[in-house]
Amino acid sequence: MTDDVAPVPVEVPESLDFWSFIELANRRLSTEYGSTHELATQVLLTLNRASNVVTYDLESSIHRPRGLSWSAFRLMFVTWLAGPVESKTAAKLTGMSRAAVSNLTKTLVSGGLMERSPDERDGRSVQLSLTEKGRSEIGEIYREQNEREHAWASVLTEPEQRILVMLLDKLITNRSQFDVRGRN
């Protein structure tokens, strides 16, 4: 679309929901902006929406009532299963920045859930580990979250769940075919 061409008026439904917005977006993107990849837009909008809905549900129903965030759970979960773990490795495994891990670690240390200690091999690095209280807490949280995960996933059959995992893995694994920006 050029600056001298007015957009084509499009009738917008009185009340948009997510799916009617997707239809509207695809219609407008193809007619007004010359988009030729509406399905790709729909795939990624839907993927992002699904991730946000599930994450919000888990955080609001499980983590916030315990005074934690989704990020705190992710860091504790990684440390629980892979720890003691170097701070930069925790950042990589959680998908967070090193600065975010550092800031979150301070909060978890002050809450008695995590410990920081100098790496014996490299004094500049820090090892993260859970305290006994942190291990107990993450065990309880995980059991509760896993039940909620099961409730979410159970709308799909087991073969559908495996296919979804396979497709998401394919999407993520093949990102090297173009210049992807972001954390590992």
mmCIF file of C-alpha atoms in Angstrom:
data_model
loop_
_atom_site.group_PDB
_atom_site.id
_atom_site.type_symbol
_atom_site.label_atom_id
_atom_site.label_comp_id
_atom_site.label_asym_id
_atom_site.label_seq_id
_atom_site.Cartn_x
_atom_site.Cartn_y
_atom_site.Cartn_z
ATOM 1 C CA MET A 1 0.000 0.000 0.000
ATOM 2 C CA THR A 2 1.342 3.441 -0.910
ATOM 3 C CA ASP A 3 0.853 6.643 1.039
ATOM 4 C CA ASP A 4 -1.450 8.156 -1.611
ATOM 5 C CA VAL A 5 -3.951 5.268 -1.621
ATOM 6 C CA ALA A 6 -6.646 5.271 1.032
ATOM 7 C CA PRO A 7 -7.286 1.984 2.801
ATOM 8 C CA VAL A 8 -10.301 0.040 1.641
ATOM 9 C CA PRO A 9 -13.074 0.340 4.224
ATOM 10 C CA VAL A 10 -13.633 -3.010 5.881
ATOM 11 C CA GLU A 11 -16.659 -3.874 7.927
ATOM 12 C CA VAL A 12 -15.516 -4.803 11.411
ATOM 13 C CA PRO A 13 -17.868 -7.076 13.358
ATOM 14 C CA GLU A 14 -19.482 -5.593 16.465
ATOM 15 C CA SER A 15 -17.699 -7.979 18.790
ATOM 16 C CA LEU A 16 -14.429 -9.504 17.754
ATOM 17 C CA ASP A 17 -13.129 -12.653 19.347
ATOM 18 C CA PHE A 18 -9.752 -14.180 18.612
ATOM 19 C CA TRP A 19 -10.904 -16.285 15.640
ATOM 20 C CA SER A 20 -12.989 -13.545 14.009
ATOM 21 C CA PHE A 21 -9.995 -11.215 14.468
ATOM 22 C CA ILE A 22 -7.798 -13.745 12.619
ATOM 23 C CA GLU A 23 -10.311 -13.800 9.743
ATOM 24 C CA LEU A 24 -10.448 -10.004 9.693
ATOM 25 C CA ALA A 25 -6.661 -9.719 9.852
ATOM 26 C CA ASN A 26 -6.155 -12.167 6.996
ATOM 27 C CA ARG A 27 -8.781 -10.445 4.859
ATOM 28 C CA ARG A 28 -7.301 -6.990 5.430
ATOM 29 C CA LEU A 29 -3.683 -8.110 5.131
ATOM 30 C CA SER A 30 -4.328 -9.750 1.768
ATOM 31 C CA THR A 31 -6.592 -7.069 0.269
ATOM 32 C CA GLU A 32 -4.998 -3.893 1.668
ATOM 33 C CA TYR A 33 -1.374 -4.815 2.204
ATOM 34 C CA GLY A 34 -0.728 -7.501 -0.379
ATOM 35 C CA SER A 35 0.141 -10.209 2.114
ATOM 36 C CA THR A 36 0.610 -13.599 0.505
ATOM 37 C CA HIS A 37 1.342 -15.619 3.637
ATOM 38 C CA GLU A 38 -1.871 -15.416 5.645
ATOM 39 C CA LEU A 39 -1.625 -19.012 6.844
ATOM 40 C CA ALA A 40 1.847 -18.331 8.292
ATOM 41 C CA THR A 41 0.407 -15.334 10.141
ATOM 42 C CA GLN A 42 -2.453 -17.483 11.433
ATOM 43 C CA VAL A 43 -0.081 -20.253 12.565
ATOM 44 C CA LEU A 44 2.155 -17.893 14.532
ATOM 45 C CA LEU A 45 -0.673 -15.791 15.982
ATOM 46 C CA THR A 46 -2.386 -18.991 17.140
ATOM 47 C CA LEU A 47 0.841 -20.447 18.535
ATOM 48 C CA ASN A 48 1.549 -17.239 20.440
ATOM 49 C CA ARG A 49 -2.034 -17.048 21.699
ATOM 50 C CA ALA A 50 -2.028 -20.668 22.886
ATOM 51 C CA SER A 51 1.277 -20.174 24.691
ATOM 52 C CA ASN A 52 0.045 -16.997 26.386
ATOM 53 C CA VAL A 53 -3.281 -18.541 27.462
ATOM 54 C CA VAL A 54 -1.661 -21.633 28.973
ATOM 55 C CA THR A 55 1.156 -19.680 30.627
ATOM 56 C CA TYR A 56 -1.284 -17.188 32.153
ATOM 57 C CA ASP A 57 -3.467 -20.018 33.451
ATOM 58 C CA LEU A 58 -0.531 -21.842 35.071
ATOM 59 C CA GLU A 59 0.900 -18.659 36.544
ATOM 60 C CA SER A 60 -2.397 -17.339 37.923
ATOM 61 C CA SER A 61 -3.721 -20.646 39.249
ATOM 62 C CA ILE A 62 -0.510 -22.194 40.608
ATOM 63 C CA HIS A 63 2.453 -19.831 40.869
ATOM 64 C CA ARG A 64 1.000 -16.460 41.913
ATOM 65 C CA PRO A 65 -0.935 -17.937 44.858
ATOM 66 C CA ARG A 66 2.456 -19.164 46.139
ATOM 67 C CA GLY A 67 4.051 -15.751 45.637
ATOM 68 C CA LEU A 68 6.029 -16.846 42.584
ATOM 69 C CA SER A 69 6.059 -15.918 38.919
ATOM 70 C CA TRP A 70 6.195 -18.122 35.840
ATOM 71 C CA SER A 71 9.846 -17.078 35.441
ATOM 72 C CA ALA A 72 10.636 -18.055 39.031
ATOM 73 C CA PHE A 73 9.063 -21.463 38.438
ATOM 74 C CA ARG A 74 11.126 -21.962 35.257
ATOM 75 C CA LEU A 75 14.375 -21.082 37.021
ATOM 76 C CA MET A 76 13.583 -23.274 40.025
ATOM 77 C CA PHE A 77 12.472 -26.139 37.750
ATOM 78 C CA VAL A 78 15.703 -26.045 35.718
ATOM 79 C CA THR A 79 17.818 -25.796 38.864
ATOM 80 C CA TRP A 80 15.870 -28.642 40.479
ATOM 81 C CA LEU A 81 16.421 -31.010 37.566
ATOM 82 C CA ALA A 82 19.840 -29.900 36.250
ATOM 83 C CA GLY A 83 21.400 -28.286 39.307
ATOM 84 C CA PRO A 84 23.625 -27.228 40.710
ATOM 85 C CA VAL A 85 23.836 -25.262 37.505
ATOM 86 C CA GLU A 86 25.943 -22.352 36.356
ATOM 87 C CA SER A 87 23.995 -19.112 36.039
ATOM 88 C CA LYS A 88 24.646 -18.783 32.285
ATOM 89 C CA THR A 89 23.480 -22.373 31.724
ATOM 90 C CA ALA A 90 20.312 -21.638 33.690
ATOM 91 C CA ALA A 91 19.706 -18.644 31.414
ATOM 92 C CA LYS A 92 20.116 -20.809 28.324
ATOM 93 C CA LEU A 93 17.853 -23.589 29.619
ATOM 94 C CA THR A 94 15.087 -21.234 30.787
ATOM 95 C CA GLY A 95 15.208 -19.007 27.715
ATOM 96 C CA MET A 96 15.829 -15.972 29.919
ATOM 97 C CA SER A 97 18.592 -13.403 29.684
ATOM 98 C CA ARG A 98 21.535 -13.687 32.060
ATOM 99 C CA ALA A 99 20.450 -10.393 33.641
ATOM 100 C CA ALA A 100 16.931 -11.725 34.233
ATOM 101 C CA VAL A 101 18.334 -14.879 35.849
ATOM 102 C CA SER A 102 20.621 -12.777 38.038
ATOM 103 C CA ASN A 103 17.783 -10.527 39.215
ATOM 104 C CA LEU A 104 15.420 -13.432 39.771
ATOM 105 C CA THR A 105 18.107 -15.338 41.673
ATOM 106 C CA LYS A 106 18.387 -12.444 44.150
ATOM 107 C CA THR A 107 14.659 -12.695 44.862
ATOM 108 C CA LEU A 108 14.751 -16.484 45.246
ATOM 109 C CA VAL A 109 17.837 -16.313 47.491
ATOM 110 C CA SER A 110 16.173 -13.726 49.727
ATOM 111 C CA GLY A 111 13.096 -15.986 49.897
ATOM 112 C CA GLY A 112 15.231 -18.884 51.085
ATOM 113 C CA LEU A 113 14.513 -20.976 47.994
ATOM 114 C CA MET A 114 17.860 -20.790 46.200
ATOM 115 C CA GLU A 115 21.563 -20.480 46.952
ATOM 116 C CA ARG A 116 24.356 -18.868 44.954
ATOM 117 C CA SER A 117 27.922 -20.052 45.365
ATOM 118 C CA PRO A 118 31.153 -19.384 43.489
ATOM 119 C CA ASP A 119 32.032 -22.003 40.902
ATOM 120 C CA GLU A 120 34.995 -24.036 42.184
ATOM 121 C CA ARG A 121 36.497 -24.258 38.681
ATOM 122 C CA ASP A 122 35.944 -20.628 37.673
ATOM 123 C CA GLY A 123 35.723 -18.049 40.441
ATOM 124 C CA ARG A 124 33.981 -15.592 38.102
ATOM 125 C CA SER A 125 31.042 -17.941 37.561
ATOM 126 C CA VAL A 126 28.209 -18.638 39.967
ATOM 127 C CA GLN A 127 26.526 -21.961 40.678
ATOM 128 C CA LEU A 128 22.825 -21.963 41.470
ATOM 129 C CA SER A 129 21.214 -24.599 43.621
ATOM 130 C CA LEU A 130 17.975 -24.982 45.500
ATOM 131 C CA THR A 131 17.819 -24.944 49.257
ATOM 132 C CA GLU A 132 15.983 -27.728 51.045
ATOM 133 C CA LYS A 133 12.984 -25.385 51.248
ATOM 134 C CA GLY A 134 13.317 -24.695 47.502
ATOM 135 C CA ARG A 135 13.451 -28.419 46.638
ATOM 136 C CA SER A 136 10.388 -29.103 48.743
ATOM 137 C CA GLU A 137 8.526 -26.142 47.227
ATOM 138 C CA ILE A 138 9.346 -26.991 43.599
ATOM 139 C CA GLY A 139 8.324 -30.616 44.147
ATOM 140 C CA GLU A 140 4.902 -29.537 45.380
ATOM 141 C CA ILE A 141 4.509 -26.903 42.677
ATOM 142 C CA TYR A 142 5.486 -29.306 39.931
ATOM 143 C CA ARG A 143 2.992 -31.962 41.037
ATOM 144 C CA GLU A 144 0.219 -29.367 41.014
ATOM 145 C CA GLN A 145 1.319 -27.932 37.677
ATOM 146 C CA ASN A 146 1.659 -31.369 36.111
ATOM 147 C CA GLU A 147 -1.981 -32.112 36.953
ATOM 148 C CA ARG A 148 -2.966 -28.824 35.307
ATOM 149 C CA GLU A 149 -0.765 -29.637 32.294
ATOM 150 C CA HIS A 150 -2.528 -32.980 32.019
ATOM 151 C CA ALA A 151 -5.916 -31.264 32.083
ATOM 152 C CA TRP A 152 -4.828 -28.952 29.248
ATOM 153 C CA ALA A 153 -3.257 -31.699 27.147
ATOM 154 C CA SER A 154 -6.070 -34.215 27.695
ATOM 155 C CA VAL A 155 -8.293 -32.452 25.153
ATOM 156 C CA LEU A 156 -5.954 -34.058 22.614
ATOM 157 C CA THR A 157 -5.527 -37.781 22.183
ATOM 158 C CA GLU A 158 -2.099 -39.207 22.972
ATOM 159 C CA PRO A 159 -1.239 -39.486 19.244
ATOM 160 C CA GLU A 160 -2.358 -35.858 18.738
ATOM 161 C CA GLN A 161 -0.150 -34.760 21.643
ATOM 162 C CA ARG A 162 2.833 -36.553 20.102
ATOM 163 C CA ILE A 163 2.121 -35.015 16.692
ATOM 164 C CA LEU A 164 1.865 -31.542 18.232
ATOM 165 C CA VAL A 165 5.204 -32.002 20.005
ATOM 166 C CA MET A 166 6.729 -33.260 16.754
ATOM 167 C CA LEU A 167 5.395 -30.267 14.797
ATOM 168 C CA LEU A 168 6.535 -27.725 17.385
ATOM 169 C CA ASP A 169 9.949 -29.383 17.494
ATOM 170 C CA LYS A 170 10.140 -29.179 13.702
ATOM 171 C CA LEU A 171 9.218 -25.504 13.780
ATOM 172 C CA ILE A 172 11.851 -24.707 16.394
ATOM 173 C CA THR A 173 14.584 -26.968 15.006
ATOM 174 C CA ASN A 174 14.362 -25.568 11.479
ATOM 175 C CA ARG A 175 14.727 -21.954 12.504
ATOM 176 C CA SER A 176 18.364 -22.040 11.361
ATOM 177 C CA GLN A 177 17.199 -21.709 7.751
ATOM 178 C CA PHE A 178 16.871 -17.949 8.276
ATOM 179 C CA ASP A 179 18.377 -15.305 10.535
ATOM 180 C CA VAL A 180 16.481 -15.922 13.777
ATOM 181 C CA ARG A 181 17.092 -13.507 16.608
ATOM 182 C CA GLY A 182 16.559 -14.489 20.185
ATOM 183 C CA ARG A 183 17.792 -16.689 22.935
ATOM 184 C CA ASN A 184 18.538 -20.373 22.418
#
